[in-house]
PDB file of C-alpha atoms in Angstrom:
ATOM      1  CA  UNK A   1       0.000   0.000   0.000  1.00  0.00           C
ATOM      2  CA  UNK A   2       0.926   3.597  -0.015  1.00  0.00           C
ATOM      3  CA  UNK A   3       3.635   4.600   2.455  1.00  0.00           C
ATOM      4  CA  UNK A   4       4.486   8.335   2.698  1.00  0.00           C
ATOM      5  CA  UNK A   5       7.766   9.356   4.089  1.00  0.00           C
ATOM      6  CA  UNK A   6       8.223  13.000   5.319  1.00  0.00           C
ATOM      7  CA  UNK A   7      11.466  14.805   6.464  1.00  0.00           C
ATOM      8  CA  UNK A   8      12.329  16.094   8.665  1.00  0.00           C
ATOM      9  CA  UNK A   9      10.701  15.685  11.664  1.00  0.00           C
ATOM     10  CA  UNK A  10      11.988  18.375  13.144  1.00  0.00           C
ATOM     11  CA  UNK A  11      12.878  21.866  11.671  1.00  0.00           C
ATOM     12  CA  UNK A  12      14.072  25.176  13.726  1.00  0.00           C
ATOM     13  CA  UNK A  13      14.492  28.335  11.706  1.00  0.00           C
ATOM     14  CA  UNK A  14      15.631  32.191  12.569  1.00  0.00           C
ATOM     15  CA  UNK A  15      12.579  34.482  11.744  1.00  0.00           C
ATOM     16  CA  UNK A  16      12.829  35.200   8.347  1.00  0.00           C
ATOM     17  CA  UNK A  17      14.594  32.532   7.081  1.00  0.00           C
ATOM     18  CA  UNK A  18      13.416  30.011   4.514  1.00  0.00           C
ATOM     19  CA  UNK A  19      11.785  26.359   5.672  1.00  0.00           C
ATOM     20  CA  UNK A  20      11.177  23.076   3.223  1.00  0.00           C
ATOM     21  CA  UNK A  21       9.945  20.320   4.048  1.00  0.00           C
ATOM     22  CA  UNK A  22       9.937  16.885   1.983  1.00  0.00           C
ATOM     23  CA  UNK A  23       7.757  14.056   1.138  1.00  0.00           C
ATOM     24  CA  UNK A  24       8.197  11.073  -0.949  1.00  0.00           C
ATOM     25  CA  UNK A  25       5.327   8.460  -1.437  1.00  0.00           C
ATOM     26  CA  UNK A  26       5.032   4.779  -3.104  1.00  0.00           C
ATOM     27  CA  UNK A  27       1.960   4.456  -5.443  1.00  0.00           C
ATOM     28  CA  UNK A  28       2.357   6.523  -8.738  1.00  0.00           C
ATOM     29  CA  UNK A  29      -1.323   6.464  -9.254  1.00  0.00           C
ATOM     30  CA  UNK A  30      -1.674   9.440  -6.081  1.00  0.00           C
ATOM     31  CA  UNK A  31      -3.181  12.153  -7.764  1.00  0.00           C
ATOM     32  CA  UNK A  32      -3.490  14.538  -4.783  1.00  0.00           C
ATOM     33  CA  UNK A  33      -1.630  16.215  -2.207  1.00  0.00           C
ATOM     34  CA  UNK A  34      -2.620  18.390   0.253  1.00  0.00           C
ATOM     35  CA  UNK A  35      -0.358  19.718   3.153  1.00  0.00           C
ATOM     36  CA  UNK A  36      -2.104  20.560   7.044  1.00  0.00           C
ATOM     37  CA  UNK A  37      -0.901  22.381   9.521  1.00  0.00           C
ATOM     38  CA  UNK A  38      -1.473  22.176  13.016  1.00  0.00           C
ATOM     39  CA  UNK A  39      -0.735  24.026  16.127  1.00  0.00           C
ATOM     40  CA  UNK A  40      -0.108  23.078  19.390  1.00  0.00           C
ATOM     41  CA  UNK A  41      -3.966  22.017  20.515  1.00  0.00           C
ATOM     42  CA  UNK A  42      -5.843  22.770  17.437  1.00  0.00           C
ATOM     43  CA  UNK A  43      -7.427  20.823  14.348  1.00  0.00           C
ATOM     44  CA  UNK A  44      -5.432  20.151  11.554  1.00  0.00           C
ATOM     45  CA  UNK A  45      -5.982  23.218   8.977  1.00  0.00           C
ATOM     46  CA  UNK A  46      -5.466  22.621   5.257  1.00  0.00           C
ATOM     47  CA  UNK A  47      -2.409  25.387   3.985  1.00  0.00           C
ATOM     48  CA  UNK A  48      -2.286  24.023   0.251  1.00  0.00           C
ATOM     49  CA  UNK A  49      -2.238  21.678  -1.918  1.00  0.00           C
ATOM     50  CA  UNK A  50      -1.632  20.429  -5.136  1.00  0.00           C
ATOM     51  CA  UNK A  51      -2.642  17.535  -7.698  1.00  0.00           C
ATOM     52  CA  UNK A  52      -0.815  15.683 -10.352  1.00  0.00           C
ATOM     53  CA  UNK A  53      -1.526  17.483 -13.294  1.00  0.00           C
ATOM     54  CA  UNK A  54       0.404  20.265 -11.847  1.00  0.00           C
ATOM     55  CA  UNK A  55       4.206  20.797 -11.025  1.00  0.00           C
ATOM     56  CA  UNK A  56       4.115  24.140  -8.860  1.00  0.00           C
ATOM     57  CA  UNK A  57       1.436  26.102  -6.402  1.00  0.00           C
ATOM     58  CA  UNK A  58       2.126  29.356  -4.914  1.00  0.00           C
ATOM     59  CA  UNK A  59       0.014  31.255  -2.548  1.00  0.00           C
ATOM     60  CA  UNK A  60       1.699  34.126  -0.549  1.00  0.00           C
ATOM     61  CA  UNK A  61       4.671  33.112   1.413  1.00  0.00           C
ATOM     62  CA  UNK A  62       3.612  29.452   0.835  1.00  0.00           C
ATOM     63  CA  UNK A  63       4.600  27.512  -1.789  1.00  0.00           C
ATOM     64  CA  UNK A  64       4.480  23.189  -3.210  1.00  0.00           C
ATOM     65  CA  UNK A  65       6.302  21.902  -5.858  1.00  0.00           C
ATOM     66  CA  UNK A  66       5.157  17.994  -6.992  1.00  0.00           C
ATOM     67  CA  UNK A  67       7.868  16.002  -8.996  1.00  0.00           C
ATOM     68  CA  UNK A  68       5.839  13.312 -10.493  1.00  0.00           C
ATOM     69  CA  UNK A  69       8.993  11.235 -11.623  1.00  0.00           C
ATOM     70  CA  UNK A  70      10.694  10.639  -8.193  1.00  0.00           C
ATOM     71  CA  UNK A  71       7.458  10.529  -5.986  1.00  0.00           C
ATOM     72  CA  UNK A  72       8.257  13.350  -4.181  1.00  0.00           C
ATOM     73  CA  UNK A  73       7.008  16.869  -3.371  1.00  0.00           C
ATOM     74  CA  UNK A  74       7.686  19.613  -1.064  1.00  0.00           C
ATOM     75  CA  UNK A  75       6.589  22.507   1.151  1.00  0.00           C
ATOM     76  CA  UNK A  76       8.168  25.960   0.939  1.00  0.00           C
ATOM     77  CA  UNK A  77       8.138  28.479   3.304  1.00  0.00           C
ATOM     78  CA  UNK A  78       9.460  31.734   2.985  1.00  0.00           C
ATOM     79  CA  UNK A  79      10.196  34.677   5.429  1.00  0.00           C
ATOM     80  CA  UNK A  80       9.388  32.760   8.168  1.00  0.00           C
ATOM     81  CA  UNK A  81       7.332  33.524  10.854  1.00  0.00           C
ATOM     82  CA  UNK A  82       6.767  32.985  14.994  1.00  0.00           C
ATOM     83  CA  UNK A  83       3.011  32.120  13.861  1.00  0.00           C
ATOM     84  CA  UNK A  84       4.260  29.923  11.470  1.00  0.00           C
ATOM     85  CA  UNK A  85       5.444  27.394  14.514  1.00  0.00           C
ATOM     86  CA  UNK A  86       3.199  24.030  14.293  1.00  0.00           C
ATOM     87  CA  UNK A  87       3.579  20.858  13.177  1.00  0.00           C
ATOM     88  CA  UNK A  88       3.037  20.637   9.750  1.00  0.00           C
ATOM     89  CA  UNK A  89       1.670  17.386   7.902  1.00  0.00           C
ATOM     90  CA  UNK A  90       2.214  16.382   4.469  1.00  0.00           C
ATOM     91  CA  UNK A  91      -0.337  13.266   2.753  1.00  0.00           C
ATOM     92  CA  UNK A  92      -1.171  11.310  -0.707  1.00  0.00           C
ATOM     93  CA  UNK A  93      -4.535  10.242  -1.851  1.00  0.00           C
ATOM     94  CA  UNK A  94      -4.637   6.461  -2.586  1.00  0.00           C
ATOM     95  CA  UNK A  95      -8.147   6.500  -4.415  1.00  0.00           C
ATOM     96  CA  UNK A  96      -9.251   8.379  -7.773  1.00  0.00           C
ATOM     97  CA  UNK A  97     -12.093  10.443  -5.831  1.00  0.00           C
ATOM     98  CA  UNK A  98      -8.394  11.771  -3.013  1.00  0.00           C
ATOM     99  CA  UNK A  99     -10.803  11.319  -0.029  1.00  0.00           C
ATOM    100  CA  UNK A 100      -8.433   8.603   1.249  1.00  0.00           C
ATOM    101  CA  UNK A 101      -5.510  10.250   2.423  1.00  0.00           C
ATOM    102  CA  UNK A 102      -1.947   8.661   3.975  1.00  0.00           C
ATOM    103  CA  UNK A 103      -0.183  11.465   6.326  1.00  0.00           C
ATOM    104  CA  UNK A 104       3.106  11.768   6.653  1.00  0.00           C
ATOM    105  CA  UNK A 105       4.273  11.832  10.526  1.00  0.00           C
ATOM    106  CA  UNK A 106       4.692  15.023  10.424  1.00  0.00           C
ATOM    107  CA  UNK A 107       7.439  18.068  10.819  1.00  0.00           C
ATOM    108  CA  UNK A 108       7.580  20.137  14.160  1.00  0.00           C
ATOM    109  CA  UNK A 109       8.573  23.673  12.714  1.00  0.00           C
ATOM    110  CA  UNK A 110       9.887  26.194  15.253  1.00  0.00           C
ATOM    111  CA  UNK A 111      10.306  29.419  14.158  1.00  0.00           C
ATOM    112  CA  UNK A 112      12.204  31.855  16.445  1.00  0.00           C
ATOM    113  CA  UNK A 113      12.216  35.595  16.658  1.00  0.00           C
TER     114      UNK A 113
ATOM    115  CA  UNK B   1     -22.362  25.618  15.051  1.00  0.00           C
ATOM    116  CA  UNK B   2     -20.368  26.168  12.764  1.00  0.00           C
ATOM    117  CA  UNK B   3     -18.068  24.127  10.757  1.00  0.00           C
ATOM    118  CA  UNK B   4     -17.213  20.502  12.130  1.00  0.00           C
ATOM    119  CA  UNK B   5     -18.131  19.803  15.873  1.00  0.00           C
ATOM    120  CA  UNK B   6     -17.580  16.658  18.035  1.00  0.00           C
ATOM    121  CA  UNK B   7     -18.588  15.345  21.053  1.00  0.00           C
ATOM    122  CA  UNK B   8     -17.544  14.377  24.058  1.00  0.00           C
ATOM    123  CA  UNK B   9     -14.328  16.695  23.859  1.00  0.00           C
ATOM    124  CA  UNK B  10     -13.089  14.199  26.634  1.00  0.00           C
ATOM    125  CA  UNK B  11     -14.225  10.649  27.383  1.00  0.00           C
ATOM    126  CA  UNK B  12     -12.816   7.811  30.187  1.00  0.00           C
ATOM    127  CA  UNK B  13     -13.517   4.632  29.439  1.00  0.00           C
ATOM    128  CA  UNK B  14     -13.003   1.089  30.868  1.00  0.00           C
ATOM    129  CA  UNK B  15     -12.044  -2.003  28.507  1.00  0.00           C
ATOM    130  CA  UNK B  16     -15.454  -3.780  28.799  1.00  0.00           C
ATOM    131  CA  UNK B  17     -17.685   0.099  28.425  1.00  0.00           C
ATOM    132  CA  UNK B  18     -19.605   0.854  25.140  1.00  0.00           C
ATOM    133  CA  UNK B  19     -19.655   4.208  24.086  1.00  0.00           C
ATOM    134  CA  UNK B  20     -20.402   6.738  20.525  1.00  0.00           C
ATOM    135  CA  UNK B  21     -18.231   9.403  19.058  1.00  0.00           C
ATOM    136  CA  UNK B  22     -20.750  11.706  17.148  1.00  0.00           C
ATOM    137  CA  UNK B  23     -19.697  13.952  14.530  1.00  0.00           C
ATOM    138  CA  UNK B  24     -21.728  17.004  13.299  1.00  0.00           C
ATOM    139  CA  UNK B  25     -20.917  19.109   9.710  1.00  0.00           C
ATOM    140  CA  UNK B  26     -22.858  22.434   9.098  1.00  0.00           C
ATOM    141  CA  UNK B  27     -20.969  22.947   6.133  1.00  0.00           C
ATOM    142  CA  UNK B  28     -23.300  21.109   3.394  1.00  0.00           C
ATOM    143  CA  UNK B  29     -20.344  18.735   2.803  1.00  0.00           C
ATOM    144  CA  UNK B  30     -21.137  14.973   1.063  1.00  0.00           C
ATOM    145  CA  UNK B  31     -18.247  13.300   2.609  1.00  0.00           C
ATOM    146  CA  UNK B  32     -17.503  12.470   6.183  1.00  0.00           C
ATOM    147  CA  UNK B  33     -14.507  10.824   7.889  1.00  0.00           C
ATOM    148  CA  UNK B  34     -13.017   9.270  10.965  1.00  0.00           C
ATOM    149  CA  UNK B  35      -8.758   9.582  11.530  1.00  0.00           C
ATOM    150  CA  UNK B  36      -6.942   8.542  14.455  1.00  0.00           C
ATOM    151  CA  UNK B  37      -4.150  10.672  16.283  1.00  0.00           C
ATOM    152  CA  UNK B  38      -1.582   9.076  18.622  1.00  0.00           C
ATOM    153  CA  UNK B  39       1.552  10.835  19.568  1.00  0.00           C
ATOM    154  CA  UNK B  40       4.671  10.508  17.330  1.00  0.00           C
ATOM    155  CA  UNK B  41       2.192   8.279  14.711  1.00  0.00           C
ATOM    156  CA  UNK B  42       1.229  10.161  11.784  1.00  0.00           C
ATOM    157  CA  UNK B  43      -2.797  11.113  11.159  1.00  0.00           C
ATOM    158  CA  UNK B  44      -4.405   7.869  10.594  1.00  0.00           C
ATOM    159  CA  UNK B  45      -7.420   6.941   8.270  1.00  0.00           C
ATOM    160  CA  UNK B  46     -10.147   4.878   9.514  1.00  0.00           C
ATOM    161  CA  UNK B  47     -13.389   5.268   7.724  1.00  0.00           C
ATOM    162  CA  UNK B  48     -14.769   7.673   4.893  1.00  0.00           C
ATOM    163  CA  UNK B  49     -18.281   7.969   3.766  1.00  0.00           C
ATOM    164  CA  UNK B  50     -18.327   9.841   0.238  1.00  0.00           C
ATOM    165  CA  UNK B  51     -21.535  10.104  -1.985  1.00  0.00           C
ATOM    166  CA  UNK B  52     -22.633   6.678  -0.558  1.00  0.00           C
ATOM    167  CA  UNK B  53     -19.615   4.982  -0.761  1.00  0.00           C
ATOM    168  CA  UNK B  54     -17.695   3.528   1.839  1.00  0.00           C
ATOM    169  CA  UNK B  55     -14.069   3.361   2.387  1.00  0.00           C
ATOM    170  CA  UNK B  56     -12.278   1.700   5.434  1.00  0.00           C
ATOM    171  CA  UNK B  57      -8.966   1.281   6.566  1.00  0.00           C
ATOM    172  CA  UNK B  58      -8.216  -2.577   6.435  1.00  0.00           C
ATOM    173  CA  UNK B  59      -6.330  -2.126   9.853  1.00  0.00           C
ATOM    174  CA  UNK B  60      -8.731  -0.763  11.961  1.00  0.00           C
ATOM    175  CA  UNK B  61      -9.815  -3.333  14.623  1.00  0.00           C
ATOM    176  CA  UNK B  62     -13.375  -4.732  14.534  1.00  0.00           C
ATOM    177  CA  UNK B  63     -13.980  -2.795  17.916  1.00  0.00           C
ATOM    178  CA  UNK B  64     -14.705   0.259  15.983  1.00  0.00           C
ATOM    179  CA  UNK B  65     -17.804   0.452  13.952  1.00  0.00           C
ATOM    180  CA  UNK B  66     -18.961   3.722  12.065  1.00  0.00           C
ATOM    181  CA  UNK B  67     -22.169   5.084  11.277  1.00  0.00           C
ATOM    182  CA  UNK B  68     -23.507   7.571   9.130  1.00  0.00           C
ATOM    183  CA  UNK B  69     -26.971   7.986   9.088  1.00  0.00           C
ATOM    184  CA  UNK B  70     -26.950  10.999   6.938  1.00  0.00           C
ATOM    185  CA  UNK B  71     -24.338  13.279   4.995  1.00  0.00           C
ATOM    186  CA  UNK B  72     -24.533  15.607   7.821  1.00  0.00           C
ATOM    187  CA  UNK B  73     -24.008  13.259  11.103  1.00  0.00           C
ATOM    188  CA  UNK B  74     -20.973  10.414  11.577  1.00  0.00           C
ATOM    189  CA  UNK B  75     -20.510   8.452  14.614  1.00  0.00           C
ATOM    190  CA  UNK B  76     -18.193   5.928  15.894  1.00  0.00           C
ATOM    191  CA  UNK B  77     -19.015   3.190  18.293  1.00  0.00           C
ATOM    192  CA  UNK B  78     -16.719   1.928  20.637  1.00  0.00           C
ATOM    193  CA  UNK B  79     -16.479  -1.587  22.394  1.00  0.00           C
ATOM    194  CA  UNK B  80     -14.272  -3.442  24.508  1.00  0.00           C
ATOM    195  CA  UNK B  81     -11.303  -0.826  23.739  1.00  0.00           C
ATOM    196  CA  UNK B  82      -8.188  -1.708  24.313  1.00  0.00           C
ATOM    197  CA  UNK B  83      -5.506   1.026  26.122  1.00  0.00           C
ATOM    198  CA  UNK B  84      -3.582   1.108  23.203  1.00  0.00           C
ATOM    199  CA  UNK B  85      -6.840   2.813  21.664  1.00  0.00           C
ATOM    200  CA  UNK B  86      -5.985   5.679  23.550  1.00  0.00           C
ATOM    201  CA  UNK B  87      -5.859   8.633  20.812  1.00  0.00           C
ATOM    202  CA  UNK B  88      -7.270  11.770  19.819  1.00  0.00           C
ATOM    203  CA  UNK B  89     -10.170  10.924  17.327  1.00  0.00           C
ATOM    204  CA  UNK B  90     -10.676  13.539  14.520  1.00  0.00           C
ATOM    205  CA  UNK B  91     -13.525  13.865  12.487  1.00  0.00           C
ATOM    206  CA  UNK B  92     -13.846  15.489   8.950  1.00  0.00           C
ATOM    207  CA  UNK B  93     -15.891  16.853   6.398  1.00  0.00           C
ATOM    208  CA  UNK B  94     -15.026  17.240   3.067  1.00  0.00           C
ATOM    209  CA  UNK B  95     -17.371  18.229  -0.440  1.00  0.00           C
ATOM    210  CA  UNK B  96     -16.580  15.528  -3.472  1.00  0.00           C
ATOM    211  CA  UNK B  97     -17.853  16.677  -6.997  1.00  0.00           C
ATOM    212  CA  UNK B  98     -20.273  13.463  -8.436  1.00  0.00           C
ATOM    213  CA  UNK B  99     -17.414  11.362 -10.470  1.00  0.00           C
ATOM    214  CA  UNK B 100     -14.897  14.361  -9.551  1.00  0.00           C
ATOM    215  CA  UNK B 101     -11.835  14.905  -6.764  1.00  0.00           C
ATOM    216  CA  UNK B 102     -12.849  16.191  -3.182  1.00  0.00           C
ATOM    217  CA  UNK B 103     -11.942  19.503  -1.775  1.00  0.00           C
ATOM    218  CA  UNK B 104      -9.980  20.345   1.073  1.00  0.00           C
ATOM    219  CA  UNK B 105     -11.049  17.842   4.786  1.00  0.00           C
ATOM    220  CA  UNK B 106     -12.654  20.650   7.441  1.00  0.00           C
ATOM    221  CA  UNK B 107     -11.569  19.145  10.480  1.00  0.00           C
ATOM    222  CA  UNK B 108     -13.240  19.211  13.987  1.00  0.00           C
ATOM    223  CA  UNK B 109     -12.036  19.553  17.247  1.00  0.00           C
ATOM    224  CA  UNK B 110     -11.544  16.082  18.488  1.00  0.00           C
ATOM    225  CA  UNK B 111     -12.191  13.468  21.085  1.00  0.00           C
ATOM    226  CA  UNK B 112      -9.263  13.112  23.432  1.00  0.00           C
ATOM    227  CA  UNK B 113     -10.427   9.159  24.593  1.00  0.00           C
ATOM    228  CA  UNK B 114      -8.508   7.231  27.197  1.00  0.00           C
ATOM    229  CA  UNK B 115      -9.084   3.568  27.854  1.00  0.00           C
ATOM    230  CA  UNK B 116      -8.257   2.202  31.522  1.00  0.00           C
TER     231      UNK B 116
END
């Protein structure tokens, strides 16, 4: 089945600074991949996403790039901020219709000021 | 309400209790879901109901059984837990287009649950 790998698990950054975050995953038929973020306490929020007909997504100071090819795809922050602390999840779908999602185990990101 | 609400928040069980998670979605979603959240294990799937359909995790134990009476209410019911079953359950609500993808998962705030 699908297995989805996500790196690293831990991330500390300078306020500011840039923070990516990686995921690889197994099945080549995934056609969806959404990334949640979730602070200390709170529900999971969804931040972006992207499917497999495309190779980039911006919005703002968050961006995901999907490489098809090697399986992987990744989260890009930029100018970091203390709000921006959480634990951030990436996943795969593993149906057609994407409602069945595998998470990744997640990366703690602290950003300091 | 708005959004995705659960309840309990909190619930203490013993082993040999039977209790229900219910789920509520005010959000006109078609598609409902059940995860599991233990520390340092990633989000885990257990059931989805989408347009009808029915999709369940293969490795959830028999002691959980979902129930969705309508798109807009989900519940789990629990029996003869084990501790290990001691998680944060999540529910979500999602809207799939008829023979389309689904949208972004709304999630609620959990059930913490603890089995003694």
């Amino acid at each position: 089945g699908e297995n989805v790998e996500q790196h690293p698990s831990t991330l500390s950054v300078q306020e500011g600074d840039s923070a990516v975050i990686k995921c690889t995953y197994s099945d080549s038929a995934s056609n969806y991949f959404p990334w949640y973020k979730q602070e200390l306490g709170k529900r999971p929020q969804l931040i972006i996403d992207i499917r497999s007909n495309v190779g980039e997504k911006k919005d703002q100071r968050i961006a995901v790039t999907l490489n098809k090819t090697a399986k992987h795809f990744s989260l890009h922050i930029t100018e970091t901020q203390p709000e921006d602390s959480a634990v951030y999840f990436c996943a795969a779908s593993v149906n057609q219709a994407g409602t069945a999602l595998i998470f990744g185990k997640g990366t703690t990101l602290s950003v300091s000021s | 309400e708005t959004g995705v609400t659960q309840t309990p928040r909190h619930l203490v069980m013993g082993m040999t209790n039977k209790k229900s998670l219910k789920c509520e979605q005010h959000l006109g979603h078609n598609a409902m879901y059940w995860y599991k959240q233990s520390a340092k294990k990633p989000l885990e799937l257990m059931f989805v109901y989408s347009l009808e359909e029915r999709v369940e995790n293969n490795s959830v134990p028999s002691r959980f059984s979902p129930e969705c009476p309508n798109s807009s209410h989900l519940f789990l019911h629990l029996h003869t837990l084990q501790p290990e079953d001691s998680a944060l359950y999540l529910c979500a609500s999602s809207q799939r287009a008829s023979g389309g993808a689904t949208g972004e998962q709304f999630f609620g705030p959990g059930t913490r649950l603890t089995v003694l």
